[in-house]
Amino acid sequence: MKYAVKVSEIVNAFSQEPLETGQMDMFYCNGTMEYRTDDKYNSPVVDIFEGCQSTGECTAFLLSGHRGCGKSTELNKMSERLTEKGYPVKIINCGKDLDLFNIEYFDLFIIMGIVLLEIVEESGFKIKNEILDNIIGFWDSSTEIPVYQKIKKVSGRTGILANKKDSLTNILDIFTGIKTDLKFSEEIRKEYHKKIAICFSEWVQMLGDISDEITKQADGRRPVVIFDGLDGLGPENAKALFYNHAAVLSCMKFHVIYTFPLTLLYDKGFMSVENYFKIKILPFIKTRTVEDVPFRDGINIIYKIIEKRADLSLFELSVLEKLAWYTGGSLKDLFYVINIHQQKEQCVGIVKPFQKKMPAMHWKN
């Protein structure tokens, strides 16, 4: 992404994709929470950030909010801050890494194992040979899945890796295949699920063992695993995942954050879930008051967000005011509208068509 100084650069600057960790310094706008929660000291993201630094029991969070409110960007920013403080963090993009239309809780637990081992490798940590042998042995006995043959080639007849130095690399190589199967192969995925279902407690114990090794070598800092994109689940899939498996999803030996569909917070069955998680909601930036008049401070912070990405002289400010009002604080919708009309107009004043459709607006002090 590149800062826009010309109209032709606006499409690139206003991508609807969340900001990534390497983009924060240039494009992230601080100070939005006050205009989301009406209190600059009240931030659901800061609450999660502080909870992930707890040395007590591990916490499972549900982060909810409307699609497009900025959850992914805020999670990426938080992960950057945690990493700077020495915490091992991994974000799973569930929309890309998993099949959200057929997701089951088994998928999440397999992915947990993968990302914990990736943390070990990326951090340069060591892991006990006994734990690695247990992981290989766990999947080595699953003769009905294709990865079994690959494990046999790596581990030999005993199921124990011969070359301890390369064992972690070999396991991650095997898991790459498992990860692909989870998303693209329904029949093979069922075999993985059978294995996890039969030996679930054994697998959870291995996840705990890996987490303990990471925590020791990270000077007591527990790993943080973030499942982003689960708020995109349909209601029935989300209920099947969270309502039926809240206890196991919340009992890990590392901090875990799940994004969660906002509508289910108001579902009558949600009471069975809320005791297992800490619930946090990220609101839209407020653009209007309860009296349905423009909220100037909120619209001004949206100006600052736009100014982080492009020269404001490219826009007609009166039109931006209308866009901030009519998109209701949804940054994703705002960026979409800016891009759509930039492509149509290809000129300064990119959203002029809105001036004919929207009434004149008069700010109230």
PDB file of C-alpha atoms in Angstrom, residues 48-305:
ATOM      1  CA  ILE A  48      -7.299  -7.992  25.680  1.00  0.00           C
ATOM      2  CA  PHE A  49      -3.734  -6.680  25.401  1.00  0.00           C
ATOM      3  CA  GLU A  50      -3.421  -6.473  29.175  1.00  0.00           C
ATOM      4  CA  GLY A  51      -5.141  -9.841  29.671  1.00  0.00           C
ATOM      5  CA  CYS A  52      -2.613 -11.532  27.383  1.00  0.00           C
ATOM      6  CA  GLN A  53       0.186 -10.334  29.680  1.00  0.00           C
ATOM      7  CA  SER A  54      -1.339 -12.021  32.702  1.00  0.00           C
ATOM      8  CA  THR A  55       0.904 -14.514  34.465  1.00  0.00           C
ATOM      9  CA  GLY A  56      -2.069 -16.269  36.058  1.00  0.00           C
ATOM     10  CA  GLU A  57      -4.496 -18.588  34.335  1.00  0.00           C
ATOM     11  CA  CYS A  58      -4.734 -18.318  30.572  1.00  0.00           C
ATOM     12  CA  THR A  59      -7.686 -16.438  29.159  1.00  0.00           C
ATOM     13  CA  ALA A  60      -9.920 -17.086  26.178  1.00  0.00           C
ATOM     14  CA  PHE A  61     -11.449 -13.972  24.600  1.00  0.00           C
ATOM     15  CA  LEU A  62     -14.312 -13.453  22.190  1.00  0.00           C
ATOM     16  CA  LEU A  63     -13.897 -10.230  20.208  1.00  0.00           C
ATOM     17  CA  SER A  64     -17.028  -9.153  18.396  1.00  0.00           C
ATOM     18  CA  GLY A  65     -18.187  -6.193  16.337  1.00  0.00           C
ATOM     19  CA  HIS A  66     -19.816  -5.358  13.024  1.00  0.00           C
ATOM     20  CA  ARG A  67     -17.980  -6.465   9.894  1.00  0.00           C
ATOM     21  CA  GLY A  68     -15.773  -3.597   8.746  1.00  0.00           C
ATOM     22  CA  CYS A  69     -15.376  -1.901  12.133  1.00  0.00           C
ATOM     23  CA  GLY A  70     -11.614  -2.584  12.189  1.00  0.00           C
ATOM     24  CA  LYS A  71     -11.224  -5.731  14.307  1.00  0.00           C
ATOM     25  CA  SER A  72      -8.537  -7.273  12.114  1.00  0.00           C
ATOM     26  CA  THR A  73      -6.460  -4.096  11.989  1.00  0.00           C
ATOM     27  CA  GLU A  74      -6.748  -3.662  15.763  1.00  0.00           C
ATOM     28  CA  LEU A  75      -5.730  -7.288  16.333  1.00  0.00           C
ATOM     29  CA  ASN A  76      -2.738  -6.851  14.023  1.00  0.00           C
ATOM     30  CA  LYS A  77      -1.738  -3.696  15.903  1.00  0.00           C
ATOM     31  CA  MET A  78      -2.116  -5.466  19.237  1.00  0.00           C
ATOM     32  CA  SER A  79      -0.035  -8.416  18.045  1.00  0.00           C
ATOM     33  CA  GLU A  80       2.691  -5.998  16.972  1.00  0.00           C
ATOM     34  CA  ARG A  81       2.716  -4.435  20.456  1.00  0.00           C
ATOM     35  CA  LEU A  82       2.785  -7.841  22.161  1.00  0.00           C
ATOM     36  CA  THR A  83       5.650  -8.980  19.930  1.00  0.00           C
ATOM     37  CA  GLU A  84       7.615  -5.845  20.824  1.00  0.00           C
ATOM     38  CA  LYS A  85       7.203  -6.805  24.487  1.00  0.00           C
ATOM     39  CA  GLY A  86       8.561 -10.283  23.811  1.00  0.00           C
ATOM     40  CA  TYR A  87       5.310 -12.257  23.651  1.00  0.00           C
ATOM     41  CA  PRO A  88       5.087 -15.070  21.078  1.00  0.00           C
ATOM     42  CA  VAL A  89       2.032 -14.249  18.936  1.00  0.00           C
ATOM     43  CA  LYS A  90       0.467 -15.930  15.933  1.00  0.00           C
ATOM     44  CA  ILE A  91      -2.595 -14.834  13.948  1.00  0.00           C
ATOM     45  CA  ILE A  92      -4.629 -17.345  11.938  1.00  0.00           C
ATOM     46  CA  ASN A  93      -6.559 -15.855   9.027  1.00  0.00           C
ATOM     47  CA  CYS A  94      -9.471 -18.281   9.162  1.00  0.00           C
ATOM     48  CA  GLY A  95     -10.979 -17.066   5.903  1.00  0.00           C
ATOM     49  CA  LYS A  96      -7.813 -18.090   4.064  1.00  0.00           C
ATOM     50  CA  ASP A  97      -6.579 -21.038   6.112  1.00  0.00           C
ATOM     51  CA  LEU A  98      -9.851 -22.871   6.803  1.00  0.00           C
ATOM     52  CA  ASP A  99     -13.104 -23.778   5.089  1.00  0.00           C
ATOM     53  CA  LEU A 100     -15.549 -21.579   7.011  1.00  0.00           C
ATOM     54  CA  PHE A 101     -18.559 -23.309   5.453  1.00  0.00           C
ATOM     55  CA  ASN A 102     -17.584 -26.682   6.930  1.00  0.00           C
ATOM     56  CA  ILE A 103     -15.508 -25.727   9.944  1.00  0.00           C
ATOM     57  CA  GLU A 104     -15.506 -27.872  13.079  1.00  0.00           C
ATOM     58  CA  TYR A 105     -13.718 -27.479  16.366  1.00  0.00           C
ATOM     59  CA  PHE A 106     -11.236 -30.199  15.361  1.00  0.00           C
ATOM     60  CA  ASP A 107      -9.902 -27.848  12.679  1.00  0.00           C
ATOM     61  CA  LEU A 108      -9.072 -25.195  15.252  1.00  0.00           C
ATOM     62  CA  PHE A 109      -7.172 -27.615  17.457  1.00  0.00           C
ATOM     63  CA  ILE A 110      -5.108 -28.973  14.583  1.00  0.00           C
ATOM     64  CA  ILE A 111      -4.260 -25.402  13.514  1.00  0.00           C
ATOM     65  CA  MET A 112      -3.292 -24.602  17.129  1.00  0.00           C
ATOM     66  CA  GLY A 113      -0.642 -27.318  16.955  1.00  0.00           C
ATOM     67  CA  ILE A 114       0.704 -25.966  13.689  1.00  0.00           C
ATOM     68  CA  VAL A 115       1.012 -22.352  14.840  1.00  0.00           C
ATOM     69  CA  LEU A 116       2.588 -23.298  18.179  1.00  0.00           C
ATOM     70  CA  LEU A 117       5.287 -25.244  16.338  1.00  0.00           C
ATOM     71  CA  GLU A 118       5.738 -22.301  13.959  1.00  0.00           C
ATOM     72  CA  ILE A 119       6.301 -20.077  16.989  1.00  0.00           C
ATOM     73  CA  VAL A 120       8.978 -22.499  18.208  1.00  0.00           C
ATOM     74  CA  GLU A 121      10.758 -22.425  14.855  1.00  0.00           C
ATOM     75  CA  GLU A 122      10.446 -18.665  14.231  1.00  0.00           C
ATOM     76  CA  SER A 123      11.599 -17.802  17.759  1.00  0.00           C
ATOM     77  CA  GLY A 124      14.587 -20.124  17.602  1.00  0.00           C
ATOM     78  CA  PHE A 125      13.339 -22.045  20.640  1.00  0.00           C
ATOM     79  CA  LYS A 126      14.120 -25.681  21.378  1.00  0.00           C
ATOM     80  CA  ILE A 127      11.545 -28.341  22.054  1.00  0.00           C
ATOM     81  CA  LYS A 128      12.071 -31.654  23.855  1.00  0.00           C
ATOM     82  CA  ASN A 129      12.629 -34.656  21.613  1.00  0.00           C
ATOM     83  CA  GLU A 130      10.041 -36.518  23.644  1.00  0.00           C
ATOM     84  CA  ILE A 131       7.352 -34.010  22.634  1.00  0.00           C
ATOM     85  CA  LEU A 132       8.328 -34.172  18.960  1.00  0.00           C
ATOM     86  CA  ASP A 133       8.303 -37.971  19.077  1.00  0.00           C
ATOM     87  CA  ASN A 134       4.845 -37.908  20.647  1.00  0.00           C
ATOM     88  CA  ILE A 135       3.531 -35.657  17.875  1.00  0.00           C
ATOM     89  CA  ILE A 136       4.932 -37.901  15.155  1.00  0.00           C
ATOM     90  CA  GLY A 137       3.616 -40.976  16.948  1.00  0.00           C
ATOM     91  CA  PHE A 138       0.185 -39.403  17.234  1.00  0.00           C
ATOM     92  CA  TRP A 139      -0.188 -38.968  13.459  1.00  0.00           C
ATOM     93  CA  ASP A 140       1.935 -42.008  12.577  1.00  0.00           C
ATOM     94  CA  SER A 141      -0.878 -44.289  13.709  1.00  0.00           C
ATOM     95  CA  SER A 142      -3.412 -42.688  11.366  1.00  0.00           C
ATOM     96  CA  THR A 143      -3.092 -45.103   8.456  1.00  0.00           C
ATOM     97  CA  GLU A 144      -6.192 -43.856   6.649  1.00  0.00           C
ATOM     98  CA  ILE A 145      -4.792 -40.417   5.804  1.00  0.00           C
ATOM     99  CA  PRO A 146      -2.287 -39.601   3.023  1.00  0.00           C
ATOM    100  CA  VAL A 147       0.126 -37.855   5.379  1.00  0.00           C
ATOM    101  CA  TYR A 148       0.774 -41.264   6.984  1.00  0.00           C
ATOM    102  CA  GLN A 149       2.988 -42.300   4.071  1.00  0.00           C
ATOM    103  CA  LYS A 150       4.989 -39.083   4.365  1.00  0.00           C
ATOM    104  CA  ILE A 151       5.458 -39.630   8.083  1.00  0.00           C
ATOM    105  CA  LYS A 152       6.718 -43.148   7.405  1.00  0.00           C
ATOM    106  CA  LYS A 153       9.318 -41.818   5.013  1.00  0.00           C
ATOM    107  CA  VAL A 154      10.490 -39.281   7.582  1.00  0.00           C
ATOM    108  CA  SER A 155      10.297 -41.326  10.757  1.00  0.00           C
ATOM    109  CA  GLY A 156      11.182 -44.821   9.676  1.00  0.00           C
ATOM    110  CA  ARG A 157       9.669 -48.030  10.969  1.00  0.00           C
ATOM    111  CA  THR A 158       9.608 -47.090  14.622  1.00  0.00           C
ATOM    112  CA  GLY A 159       7.625 -43.886  14.214  1.00  0.00           C
ATOM    113  CA  ILE A 160      10.508 -41.960  15.852  1.00  0.00           C
ATOM    114  CA  LEU A 161      12.449 -39.424  13.828  1.00  0.00           C
ATOM    115  CA  ALA A 162      15.981 -40.550  13.178  1.00  0.00           C
ATOM    116  CA  ASN A 163      17.478 -37.086  12.753  1.00  0.00           C
ATOM    117  CA  LYS A 164      16.570 -35.081  15.868  1.00  0.00           C
ATOM    118  CA  LYS A 165      18.166 -31.938  14.500  1.00  0.00           C
ATOM    119  CA  ASP A 166      15.719 -31.789  11.599  1.00  0.00           C
ATOM    120  CA  SER A 167      12.676 -33.205  13.387  1.00  0.00           C
ATOM    121  CA  LEU A 168      10.872 -29.893  13.903  1.00  0.00           C
ATOM    122  CA  THR A 169      11.379 -28.917  10.267  1.00  0.00           C
ATOM    123  CA  ASN A 170      10.077 -32.302   9.157  1.00  0.00           C
ATOM    124  CA  ILE A 171       6.996 -32.056  11.353  1.00  0.00           C
ATOM    125  CA  LEU A 172       6.172 -28.582  10.058  1.00  0.00           C
ATOM    126  CA  ASP A 173       6.590 -29.869   6.528  1.00  0.00           C
ATOM    127  CA  ILE A 174       4.080 -32.618   7.297  1.00  0.00           C
ATOM    128  CA  PHE A 175       1.687 -30.138   8.878  1.00  0.00           C
ATOM    129  CA  THR A 176       1.779 -28.009   5.747  1.00  0.00           C
ATOM    130  CA  GLY A 177       0.100 -30.905   3.969  1.00  0.00           C
ATOM    131  CA  ILE A 178      -2.407 -31.340   6.776  1.00  0.00           C
ATOM    132  CA  LYS A 179      -3.257 -27.639   6.648  1.00  0.00           C
ATOM    133  CA  THR A 180      -3.953 -27.864   2.909  1.00  0.00           C
ATOM    134  CA  ASP A 181      -6.152 -30.925   3.391  1.00  0.00           C
ATOM    135  CA  LEU A 182      -8.191 -29.180   6.094  1.00  0.00           C
ATOM    136  CA  LYS A 183      -9.295 -26.533   3.609  1.00  0.00           C
ATOM    137  CA  PHE A 184      -9.575 -28.419   0.326  1.00  0.00           C
ATOM    138  CA  SER A 185     -10.309 -32.097   0.978  1.00  0.00           C
ATOM    139  CA  GLU A 186     -13.552 -32.988   2.733  1.00  0.00           C
ATOM    140  CA  GLU A 187     -12.936 -36.748   2.883  1.00  0.00           C
ATOM    141  CA  ILE A 188      -9.387 -36.465   4.213  1.00  0.00           C
ATOM    142  CA  ARG A 189     -10.496 -33.830   6.719  1.00  0.00           C
ATOM    143  CA  LYS A 190     -12.977 -36.344   8.114  1.00  0.00           C
ATOM    144  CA  GLU A 191     -10.110 -38.757   8.774  1.00  0.00           C
ATOM    145  CA  TYR A 192      -8.185 -36.064  10.659  1.00  0.00           C
ATOM    146  CA  HIS A 193     -11.295 -35.347  12.691  1.00  0.00           C
ATOM    147  CA  LYS A 194     -11.673 -39.030  13.572  1.00  0.00           C
ATOM    148  CA  LYS A 195      -8.105 -39.113  14.856  1.00  0.00           C
ATOM    149  CA  ILE A 196      -8.560 -35.994  16.987  1.00  0.00           C
ATOM    150  CA  ALA A 197     -11.941 -37.193  18.285  1.00  0.00           C
ATOM    151  CA  ILE A 198     -10.549 -40.551  19.433  1.00  0.00           C
ATOM    152  CA  CYS A 199      -7.425 -39.102  21.057  1.00  0.00           C
ATOM    153  CA  PHE A 200      -8.558 -35.559  21.844  1.00  0.00           C
ATOM    154  CA  SER A 201      -7.214 -35.365  25.396  1.00  0.00           C
ATOM    155  CA  GLU A 202      -3.856 -36.688  24.179  1.00  0.00           C
ATOM    156  CA  TRP A 203      -3.632 -33.956  21.522  1.00  0.00           C
ATOM    157  CA  VAL A 204      -4.634 -31.220  23.963  1.00  0.00           C
ATOM    158  CA  GLN A 205      -1.912 -32.447  26.324  1.00  0.00           C
ATOM    159  CA  MET A 206       0.638 -32.116  23.525  1.00  0.00           C
ATOM    160  CA  LEU A 207      -0.524 -28.561  22.823  1.00  0.00           C
ATOM    161  CA  GLY A 208      -0.048 -27.796  26.504  1.00  0.00           C
ATOM    162  CA  ASP A 209       3.428 -29.331  26.472  1.00  0.00           C
ATOM    163  CA  ILE A 210       4.472 -27.215  23.487  1.00  0.00           C
ATOM    164  CA  SER A 211       3.024 -24.099  25.117  1.00  0.00           C
ATOM    165  CA  ASP A 212       4.920 -24.810  28.353  1.00  0.00           C
ATOM    166  CA  GLU A 213       8.194 -25.118  26.436  1.00  0.00           C
ATOM    167  CA  ILE A 214       7.550 -21.810  24.684  1.00  0.00           C
ATOM    168  CA  THR A 215       6.616 -20.087  27.957  1.00  0.00           C
ATOM    169  CA  LYS A 216       9.815 -21.233  29.685  1.00  0.00           C
ATOM    170  CA  GLN A 217      12.027 -20.001  26.865  1.00  0.00           C
ATOM    171  CA  ALA A 218      10.086 -16.733  26.519  1.00  0.00           C
ATOM    172  CA  ASP A 219      10.851 -15.845  30.165  1.00  0.00           C
ATOM    173  CA  GLY A 220       7.381 -16.695  31.393  1.00  0.00           C
ATOM    174  CA  ARG A 221       5.499 -14.997  28.571  1.00  0.00           C
ATOM    175  CA  ARG A 222       2.699 -17.247  27.402  1.00  0.00           C
ATOM    176  CA  PRO A 223       1.951 -17.692  23.682  1.00  0.00           C
ATOM    177  CA  VAL A 224      -0.986 -15.786  22.208  1.00  0.00           C
ATOM    178  CA  VAL A 225      -2.995 -17.389  19.390  1.00  0.00           C
ATOM    179  CA  ILE A 226      -5.549 -15.283  17.481  1.00  0.00           C
ATOM    180  CA  PHE A 227      -8.282 -16.745  15.279  1.00  0.00           C
ATOM    181  CA  ASP A 228      -9.317 -13.863  13.032  1.00  0.00           C
ATOM    182  CA  GLY A 229     -12.222 -14.234  10.614  1.00  0.00           C
ATOM    183  CA  LEU A 230     -14.516 -16.468  12.672  1.00  0.00           C
ATOM    184  CA  ASP A 231     -16.949 -13.554  12.890  1.00  0.00           C
ATOM    185  CA  GLY A 232     -17.695 -14.385   9.250  1.00  0.00           C
ATOM    186  CA  LEU A 233     -19.265 -17.716  10.177  1.00  0.00           C
ATOM    187  CA  GLY A 234     -22.941 -18.212   9.444  1.00  0.00           C
ATOM    188  CA  PRO A 235     -25.180 -18.368  12.541  1.00  0.00           C
ATOM    189  CA  GLU A 236     -25.643 -22.144  12.486  1.00  0.00           C
ATOM    190  CA  ASN A 237     -21.943 -22.883  11.932  1.00  0.00           C
ATOM    191  CA  ALA A 238     -20.990 -20.449  14.694  1.00  0.00           C
ATOM    192  CA  LYS A 239     -23.482 -22.017  17.106  1.00  0.00           C
ATOM    193  CA  ALA A 240     -22.230 -25.511  16.331  1.00  0.00           C
ATOM    194  CA  LEU A 241     -18.655 -24.389  16.917  1.00  0.00           C
ATOM    195  CA  PHE A 242     -18.962 -22.202  20.014  1.00  0.00           C
ATOM    196  CA  TYR A 243     -22.134 -23.378  21.752  1.00  0.00           C
ATOM    197  CA  ASN A 244     -21.234 -27.062  21.670  1.00  0.00           C
ATOM    198  CA  HIS A 245     -17.514 -26.711  22.399  1.00  0.00           C
ATOM    199  CA  ALA A 246     -17.129 -23.631  24.593  1.00  0.00           C
ATOM    200  CA  ALA A 247     -15.485 -25.616  27.394  1.00  0.00           C
ATOM    201  CA  VAL A 248     -12.693 -27.093  25.262  1.00  0.00           C
ATOM    202  CA  LEU A 249     -12.117 -23.914  23.230  1.00  0.00           C
ATOM    203  CA  SER A 250     -11.506 -21.948  26.421  1.00  0.00           C
ATOM    204  CA  CYS A 251      -9.260 -24.321  28.377  1.00  0.00           C
ATOM    205  CA  MET A 252      -5.907 -23.986  26.628  1.00  0.00           C
ATOM    206  CA  LYS A 253      -2.538 -23.373  28.300  1.00  0.00           C
ATOM    207  CA  PHE A 254      -2.001 -20.256  26.225  1.00  0.00           C
ATOM    208  CA  HIS A 255      -4.051 -17.119  25.620  1.00  0.00           C
ATOM    209  CA  VAL A 256      -6.444 -17.425  22.714  1.00  0.00           C
ATOM    210  CA  ILE A 257      -8.637 -14.850  20.972  1.00  0.00           C
ATOM    211  CA  TYR A 258     -11.557 -15.741  18.717  1.00  0.00           C
ATOM    212  CA  THR A 259     -13.451 -13.205  16.637  1.00  0.00           C
ATOM    213  CA  PHE A 260     -17.151 -13.873  17.062  1.00  0.00           C
ATOM    214  CA  PRO A 261     -20.351 -12.969  15.126  1.00  0.00           C
ATOM    215  CA  LEU A 262     -22.007  -9.961  16.701  1.00  0.00           C
ATOM    216  CA  THR A 263     -25.547 -11.224  16.171  1.00  0.00           C
ATOM    217  CA  LEU A 264     -24.949 -14.258  18.381  1.00  0.00           C
ATOM    218  CA  LEU A 265     -24.251 -12.041  21.390  1.00  0.00           C
ATOM    219  CA  TYR A 266     -28.000 -11.432  21.440  1.00  0.00           C
ATOM    220  CA  ASP A 267     -29.031 -15.011  20.780  1.00  0.00           C
ATOM    221  CA  LYS A 268     -30.906 -16.735  23.600  1.00  0.00           C
ATOM    222  CA  GLY A 269     -28.414 -19.602  23.582  1.00  0.00           C
ATOM    223  CA  PHE A 270     -25.437 -17.331  24.201  1.00  0.00           C
ATOM    224  CA  MET A 271     -25.874 -17.602  27.981  1.00  0.00           C
ATOM    225  CA  SER A 272     -24.386 -21.096  27.783  1.00  0.00           C
ATOM    226  CA  VAL A 273     -21.186 -19.634  26.282  1.00  0.00           C
ATOM    227  CA  GLU A 274     -20.464 -16.367  28.046  1.00  0.00           C
ATOM    228  CA  ASN A 275     -19.193 -17.917  31.297  1.00  0.00           C
ATOM    229  CA  TYR A 276     -16.307 -19.561  29.433  1.00  0.00           C
ATOM    230  CA  PHE A 277     -14.919 -16.453  27.730  1.00  0.00           C
ATOM    231  CA  LYS A 278     -14.169 -12.812  28.318  1.00  0.00           C
ATOM    232  CA  ILE A 279     -16.422 -10.954  25.894  1.00  0.00           C
ATOM    233  CA  LYS A 280     -15.221  -7.763  24.212  1.00  0.00           C
ATOM    234  CA  ILE A 281     -17.029  -5.651  21.608  1.00  0.00           C
ATOM    235  CA  LEU A 282     -15.364  -3.207  19.215  1.00  0.00           C
ATOM    236  CA  PRO A 283     -17.961  -0.597  18.147  1.00  0.00           C
ATOM    237  CA  PHE A 284     -18.004   1.491  14.996  1.00  0.00           C
ATOM    238  CA  ILE A 285     -16.591   4.999  15.195  1.00  0.00           C
ATOM    239  CA  LYS A 286     -19.519   7.160  16.247  1.00  0.00           C
ATOM    240  CA  THR A 287     -20.661   9.511  13.483  1.00  0.00           C
ATOM    241  CA  ARG A 288     -24.060  10.583  14.796  1.00  0.00           C
ATOM    242  CA  THR A 289     -25.674  11.267  18.144  1.00  0.00           C
ATOM    243  CA  VAL A 290     -28.760   9.668  19.646  1.00  0.00           C
ATOM    244  CA  GLU A 291     -30.636  12.725  18.389  1.00  0.00           C
ATOM    245  CA  ASP A 292     -29.553  11.666  14.877  1.00  0.00           C
ATOM    246  CA  VAL A 293     -27.357  14.683  14.235  1.00  0.00           C
ATOM    247  CA  PRO A 294     -23.723  14.488  13.054  1.00  0.00           C
ATOM    248  CA  PHE A 295     -21.140  13.791  15.742  1.00  0.00           C
ATOM    249  CA  ARG A 296     -18.352  16.104  14.672  1.00  0.00           C
ATOM    250  CA  ASP A 297     -15.547  14.580  16.776  1.00  0.00           C
ATOM    251  CA  GLY A 298     -16.153  11.153  15.296  1.00  0.00           C
ATOM    252  CA  ILE A 299     -16.216  12.502  11.750  1.00  0.00           C
ATOM    253  CA  ASN A 300     -12.996  14.413  12.415  1.00  0.00           C
ATOM    254  CA  ILE A 301     -11.222  11.225  13.485  1.00  0.00           C
ATOM    255  CA  ILE A 302     -12.387   9.628  10.228  1.00  0.00           C
ATOM    256  CA  TYR A 303     -10.764  12.576   8.440  1.00  0.00           C
ATOM    257  CA  LYS A 304      -7.517  11.717  10.241  1.00  0.00           C
ATOM    258  CA  ILE A 305      -7.794   8.083   9.148  1.00  0.00           C
TER     259      ILE A 305
END
